[in-house]
């Protein structure tokens, strides 16, 4: 199987890294030349990664095509590309829905929308897909945890929460910088903060069959530090702001 990537940004390179570290059987990965720096780095790092001459060249040489461009670029280029009916097309594009993709692609090929995130480079993280597809599920299960969605409107909810990734990293950065200002070395501060939240996230996954209220309750004691923390942030409207932000992203995706 030959895998082709149109677009070589952060998400595409993360998926490629995950695939190359996995047990997925493939003959070759063909990447578009759009981002020369990333394409060249992947080409140098992995023998099975080659750089195509153009986006159409990627399609001509591949069995599976991954669309990993921005919505604006997707609107501009996809309709002019010539796909084959026997190809599987997997779109990472957030705001172009399935019916729109079918009109752009024109041929009756298998089309699946997927939401991989950067941690897929280390074979971690959920990957929602729509519509359900056995082969695509098997593929992403080898580099993450696939979640099959049967209703495209529901998939928008997952796209919305994926838009909080940078906000999460910013929170880690702010706390790390706070430690640095208090006299902690930057390397130690970043290691502590990232390790702490990794441990908390892993604990949350282990307890994911329980209501998350359980973890909130169990992590604080009366008049303790965590109770002070959550009370202060609640009074400041931090959690309402999270919901408002999700609603804002969701509204954009529904347009």
mmCIF file of N, CA and C in Angstrom, residues 28-104:
data_model
loop_
_atom_site.group_PDB
_atom_site.id
_atom_site.type_symbol
_atom_site.label_atom_id
_atom_site.label_comp_id
_atom_site.label_asym_id
_atom_site.label_seq_id
_atom_site.Cartn_x
_atom_site.Cartn_y
_atom_site.Cartn_z
ATOM 1 N N UNK A 28 5.321 2.628 0.590
ATOM 2 C CA UNK A 28 5.921 3.948 0.411
ATOM 3 C C UNK A 28 4.980 5.033 0.938
ATOM 4 N N UNK A 29 5.556 6.143 1.391
ATOM 5 C CA UNK A 29 4.796 7.336 1.745
ATOM 6 C C UNK A 29 5.247 8.449 0.803
ATOM 7 N N UNK A 30 4.291 9.014 0.078
ATOM 8 C CA UNK A 30 4.603 10.094 -0.856
ATOM 9 C C UNK A 30 4.037 11.394 -0.304
ATOM 10 N N UNK A 31 4.880 12.398 -0.156
ATOM 11 C CA UNK A 31 4.433 13.677 0.404
ATOM 12 C C UNK A 31 4.514 14.773 -0.647
ATOM 13 N N UNK A 32 3.618 15.732 -0.535
ATOM 14 C CA UNK A 32 3.639 16.864 -1.464
ATOM 15 C C UNK A 32 4.795 17.797 -1.119
ATOM 16 N N UNK A 33 5.247 18.582 -2.074
ATOM 17 C CA UNK A 33 6.405 19.451 -1.843
ATOM 18 C C UNK A 33 6.053 20.805 -1.229
ATOM 19 N N UNK A 34 4.824 20.953 -0.771
ATOM 20 C CA UNK A 34 4.339 22.262 -0.304
ATOM 21 C C UNK A 34 5.235 22.872 0.775
ATOM 22 N N UNK A 35 5.487 22.102 1.850
ATOM 23 C CA UNK A 35 6.390 22.580 2.900
ATOM 24 C C UNK A 35 7.733 21.869 2.697
ATOM 25 N N UNK A 36 8.639 22.532 2.008
ATOM 26 C CA UNK A 36 9.909 21.896 1.625
ATOM 27 C C UNK A 36 10.740 21.459 2.828
ATOM 28 N N UNK A 37 10.739 22.275 3.880
ATOM 29 C CA UNK A 37 11.550 21.954 5.055
ATOM 30 C C UNK A 37 11.083 20.652 5.701
ATOM 31 N N UNK A 38 9.780 20.545 5.964
ATOM 32 C CA UNK A 38 9.242 19.335 6.597
ATOM 33 C C UNK A 38 9.372 18.138 5.664
ATOM 34 N N UNK A 39 9.068 18.340 4.376
ATOM 35 C CA UNK A 39 9.155 17.243 3.405
ATOM 36 C C UNK A 39 10.585 16.701 3.320
ATOM 37 N N UNK A 40 11.554 17.596 3.255
ATOM 38 C CA UNK A 40 12.960 17.172 3.179
ATOM 39 C C UNK A 40 13.413 16.453 4.446
ATOM 40 N N UNK A 41 12.960 16.947 5.601
ATOM 41 C CA UNK A 41 13.318 16.304 6.873
ATOM 42 C C UNK A 41 12.783 14.877 6.947
ATOM 43 N N UNK A 42 11.528 14.691 6.512
ATOM 44 C CA UNK A 42 10.922 13.358 6.519
ATOM 45 C C UNK A 42 11.626 12.436 5.528
ATOM 46 N N UNK A 43 11.980 12.990 4.379
ATOM 47 C CA UNK A 43 12.664 12.232 3.343
ATOM 48 C C UNK A 43 14.040 11.750 3.811
ATOM 49 N N UNK A 44 14.725 12.603 4.552
ATOM 50 C CA UNK A 44 16.055 12.248 5.069
ATOM 51 C C UNK A 44 15.966 11.243 6.218
ATOM 52 N N UNK A 45 14.892 11.352 7.004
ATOM 53 C CA UNK A 45 14.758 10.512 8.192
ATOM 54 C C UNK A 45 14.276 9.095 7.878
ATOM 55 N N UNK A 46 13.411 8.974 6.866
ATOM 56 C CA UNK A 46 12.819 7.670 6.564
ATOM 57 C C UNK A 46 13.037 7.297 5.090
ATOM 58 N N UNK A 47 13.560 6.108 4.867
ATOM 59 C CA UNK A 47 13.862 5.651 3.512
ATOM 60 C C UNK A 47 12.610 5.507 2.646
ATOM 61 N N UNK A 48 11.491 5.178 3.289
ATOM 62 C CA UNK A 48 10.272 4.941 2.528
ATOM 63 C C UNK A 48 9.465 6.212 2.232
ATOM 64 N N UNK A 49 9.968 7.353 2.667
ATOM 65 C CA UNK A 49 9.281 8.624 2.395
ATOM 66 C C UNK A 49 9.933 9.303 1.193
ATOM 67 N N UNK A 50 9.119 9.619 0.187
ATOM 68 C CA UNK A 50 9.634 10.318 -0.993
ATOM 69 C C UNK A 50 8.804 11.581 -1.232
ATOM 70 N N UNK A 51 9.384 12.522 -1.944
ATOM 71 C CA UNK A 51 8.714 13.800 -2.212
ATOM 72 C C UNK A 51 8.201 13.808 -3.645
ATOM 73 N N UNK A 52 6.901 14.094 -3.794
ATOM 74 C CA UNK A 52 6.296 14.129 -5.127
ATOM 75 C C UNK A 52 6.601 15.455 -5.826
ATOM 76 N N UNK A 53 6.378 15.473 -7.134
ATOM 77 C CA UNK A 53 6.600 16.698 -7.907
ATOM 78 C C UNK A 53 5.462 17.695 -7.722
ATOM 79 N N UNK A 54 4.267 17.167 -7.447
ATOM 80 C CA UNK A 54 3.080 18.021 -7.317
ATOM 81 C C UNK A 54 2.002 17.280 -6.535
ATOM 82 N N UNK A 55 0.912 17.965 -6.233
ATOM 83 C CA UNK A 55 -0.208 17.312 -5.549
ATOM 84 C C UNK A 55 -0.816 16.217 -6.410
ATOM 85 N N UNK A 56 -0.913 16.456 -7.714
ATOM 86 C CA UNK A 56 -1.461 15.444 -8.612
ATOM 87 C C UNK A 56 -0.551 14.231 -8.673
ATOM 88 N N UNK A 57 0.741 14.450 -8.576
ATOM 89 C CA UNK A 57 1.713 13.356 -8.574
ATOM 90 C C UNK A 57 1.512 12.465 -7.346
ATOM 91 N N UNK A 58 1.160 13.093 -6.203
ATOM 92 C CA UNK A 58 0.851 12.332 -4.982
ATOM 93 C C UNK A 58 -0.317 11.392 -5.245
ATOM 94 N N UNK A 59 -1.370 11.925 -5.856
ATOM 95 C CA UNK A 59 -2.574 11.131 -6.141
ATOM 96 C C UNK A 59 -2.273 10.006 -7.129
ATOM 97 N N UNK A 60 -1.527 10.311 -8.152
ATOM 98 C CA UNK A 60 -1.220 9.317 -9.190
ATOM 99 C C UNK A 60 -0.446 8.114 -8.650
ATOM 100 N N UNK A 61 0.330 8.328 -7.591
ATOM 101 C CA UNK A 61 1.210 7.280 -7.071
ATOM 102 C C UNK A 61 0.685 6.576 -5.818
ATOM 103 N N UNK A 62 -0.480 6.988 -5.313
ATOM 104 C CA UNK A 62 -0.929 6.492 -4.002
ATOM 105 C C UNK A 62 -2.240 5.713 -4.042
ATOM 106 N N UNK A 63 -2.381 4.816 -3.049
ATOM 107 C CA UNK A 63 -3.636 4.078 -2.859
ATOM 108 C C UNK A 63 -4.552 4.819 -1.886
ATOM 109 N N UNK A 64 -3.934 5.317 -0.814
ATOM 110 C CA UNK A 64 -4.665 6.128 0.156
ATOM 111 C C UNK A 64 -4.149 7.564 0.068
ATOM 112 N N UNK A 65 -5.074 8.531 0.062
ATOM 113 C CA UNK A 65 -4.706 9.943 -0.002
ATOM 114 C C UNK A 65 -5.151 10.629 1.280
ATOM 115 N N UNK A 66 -4.241 11.325 1.934
ATOM 116 C CA UNK A 66 -4.558 12.091 3.138
ATOM 117 C C UNK A 66 -4.555 13.579 2.791
ATOM 118 N N UNK A 67 -5.689 14.221 2.983
ATOM 119 C CA UNK A 67 -5.806 15.655 2.717
ATOM 120 C C UNK A 67 -5.512 16.406 4.002
ATOM 121 N N UNK A 68 -4.356 17.046 4.052
ATOM 122 C CA UNK A 68 -3.921 17.711 5.276
ATOM 123 C C UNK A 68 -3.539 19.162 4.992
ATOM 124 N N UNK A 69 -4.500 19.887 4.436
ATOM 125 C CA UNK A 69 -4.298 21.305 4.129
ATOM 126 C C UNK A 69 -5.333 22.134 4.883
ATOM 127 N N UNK A 70 -5.161 23.434 4.917
ATOM 128 C CA UNK A 70 -6.140 24.310 5.566
ATOM 129 C C UNK A 70 -7.415 24.346 4.730
ATOM 130 N N UNK A 71 -8.556 24.683 5.340
ATOM 131 C CA UNK A 71 -9.811 24.767 4.578
ATOM 132 C C UNK A 71 -9.710 25.696 3.363
ATOM 133 N N UNK A 72 -9.020 26.813 3.524
ATOM 134 C CA UNK A 72 -8.874 27.779 2.435
ATOM 135 C C UNK A 72 -8.117 27.162 1.261
ATOM 136 N N UNK A 73 -7.029 26.463 1.560
ATOM 137 C CA UNK A 73 -6.247 25.807 0.511
ATOM 138 C C UNK A 73 -7.048 24.661 -0.098
ATOM 139 N N UNK A 74 -7.776 23.917 0.759
ATOM 140 C CA UNK A 74 -8.603 22.813 0.279
ATOM 141 C C UNK A 74 -9.646 23.272 -0.726
ATOM 142 N N UNK A 75 -10.330 24.364 -0.410
ATOM 143 C CA UNK A 75 -11.333 24.929 -1.319
ATOM 144 C C UNK A 75 -10.717 25.282 -2.673
ATOM 145 N N UNK A 76 -9.475 25.689 -2.635
ATOM 146 C CA UNK A 76 -8.797 26.157 -3.845
ATOM 147 C C UNK A 76 -8.275 25.023 -4.723
ATOM 148 N N UNK A 77 -7.713 23.970 -4.101
ATOM 149 C CA UNK A 77 -6.990 22.978 -4.903
ATOM 150 C C UNK A 77 -7.720 21.659 -5.167
ATOM 151 N N UNK A 78 -8.573 21.219 -4.238
ATOM 152 C CA UNK A 78 -9.130 19.857 -4.347
ATOM 153 C C UNK A 78 -9.948 19.665 -5.611
ATOM 154 N N UNK A 79 -10.768 20.633 -5.957
ATOM 155 C CA UNK A 79 -11.658 20.496 -7.121
ATOM 156 C C UNK A 79 -10.910 20.324 -8.443
ATOM 157 N N UNK A 80 -9.650 20.743 -8.481
ATOM 158 C CA UNK A 80 -8.867 20.633 -9.720
ATOM 159 C C UNK A 80 -8.008 19.368 -9.774
ATOM 160 N N UNK A 81 -8.037 18.583 -8.711
ATOM 161 C CA UNK A 81 -7.237 17.350 -8.679
ATOM 162 C C UNK A 81 -8.063 16.174 -9.215
ATOM 163 N N UNK A 82 -7.408 15.217 -9.841
ATOM 164 C CA UNK A 82 -8.098 14.063 -10.421
ATOM 165 C C UNK A 82 -7.832 12.816 -9.589
ATOM 166 N N UNK A 83 -8.864 12.381 -8.865
ATOM 167 C CA UNK A 83 -8.776 11.206 -8.005
ATOM 168 C C UNK A 83 -9.275 9.973 -8.755
ATOM 169 N N UNK A 84 -9.010 8.794 -8.186
ATOM 170 C CA UNK A 84 -9.471 7.534 -8.766
ATOM 171 C C UNK A 84 -10.526 6.908 -7.858
ATOM 172 N N UNK A 85 -11.458 6.204 -8.448
ATOM 173 C CA UNK A 85 -12.565 5.623 -7.680
ATOM 174 C C UNK A 85 -12.121 4.520 -6.724
ATOM 175 N N UNK A 86 -10.978 3.891 -7.004
ATOM 176 C CA UNK A 86 -10.501 2.804 -6.137
ATOM 177 C C UNK A 86 -9.600 3.298 -4.998
ATOM 178 N N UNK A 87 -9.480 4.601 -4.843
ATOM 179 C CA UNK A 87 -8.651 5.162 -3.781
ATOM 180 C C UNK A 87 -9.470 5.434 -2.523
ATOM 181 N N UNK A 88 -8.793 5.378 -1.377
ATOM 182 C CA UNK A 88 -9.396 5.784 -0.109
ATOM 183 C C UNK A 88 -8.857 7.172 0.225
ATOM 184 N N UNK A 89 -9.766 8.101 0.464
ATOM 185 C CA UNK A 89 -9.372 9.485 0.729
ATOM 186 C C UNK A 89 -9.734 9.839 2.171
ATOM 187 N N UNK A 90 -8.738 10.268 2.928
ATOM 188 C CA UNK A 90 -8.942 10.610 4.340
ATOM 189 C C UNK A 90 -8.647 12.094 4.520
ATOM 190 N N UNK A 91 -9.668 12.822 4.940
ATOM 191 C CA UNK A 91 -9.535 14.274 5.074
ATOM 192 C C UNK A 91 -9.333 14.694 6.519
ATOM 193 N N UNK A 92 -8.318 15.529 6.745
ATOM 194 C CA UNK A 92 -8.075 16.124 8.062
ATOM 195 C C UNK A 92 -8.605 17.564 8.108
ATOM 196 N N UNK A 93 -9.330 17.980 7.082
ATOM 197 C CA UNK A 93 -9.778 19.370 6.963
ATOM 198 C C UNK A 93 -11.002 19.617 7.832
ATOM 199 N N UNK A 94 -10.925 20.605 8.697
ATOM 200 C CA UNK A 94 -11.954 20.807 9.724
ATOM 201 C C UNK A 94 -13.301 21.289 9.207
ATOM 202 N N UNK A 95 -13.330 22.213 8.269
ATOM 203 C CA UNK A 95 -14.602 22.864 7.921
ATOM 204 C C UNK A 95 -15.156 22.489 6.545
ATOM 205 N N UNK A 96 -14.609 21.477 5.919
ATOM 206 C CA UNK A 96 -15.187 20.984 4.659
ATOM 207 C C UNK A 96 -15.840 19.638 4.950
ATOM 208 N N UNK A 97 -17.193 19.603 4.909
ATOM 209 C CA UNK A 97 -17.904 18.386 5.303
ATOM 210 C C UNK A 97 -17.901 17.335 4.194
ATOM 211 N N UNK A 98 -18.481 16.190 4.495
ATOM 212 C CA UNK A 98 -18.414 15.043 3.588
ATOM 213 C C UNK A 98 -19.094 15.320 2.252
ATOM 214 N N UNK A 99 -20.266 15.926 2.274
ATOM 215 C CA UNK A 99 -20.978 16.198 1.019
ATOM 216 C C UNK A 99 -20.192 17.174 0.147
ATOM 217 N N UNK A 100 -19.552 18.152 0.772
ATOM 218 C CA UNK A 100 -18.729 19.107 0.026
ATOM 219 C C UNK A 100 -17.506 18.411 -0.575
ATOM 220 N N UNK A 101 -16.910 17.512 0.191
ATOM 221 C CA UNK A 101 -15.750 16.768 -0.308
ATOM 222 C C UNK A 101 -16.127 15.914 -1.513
ATOM 223 N N UNK A 102 -17.294 15.268 -1.440
ATOM 224 C CA UNK A 102 -17.743 14.427 -2.548
ATOM 225 C C UNK A 102 -17.917 15.234 -3.831
ATOM 226 N N UNK A 103 -18.453 16.444 -3.695
ATOM 227 C CA UNK A 103 -18.637 17.310 -4.861
ATOM 228 C C UNK A 103 -17.298 17.741 -5.450
ATOM 229 N N UNK A 104 -16.333 18.018 -4.564
ATOM 230 C CA UNK A 104 -15.004 18.451 -5.016
ATOM 231 C C UNK A 104 -14.229 17.312 -5.677
#
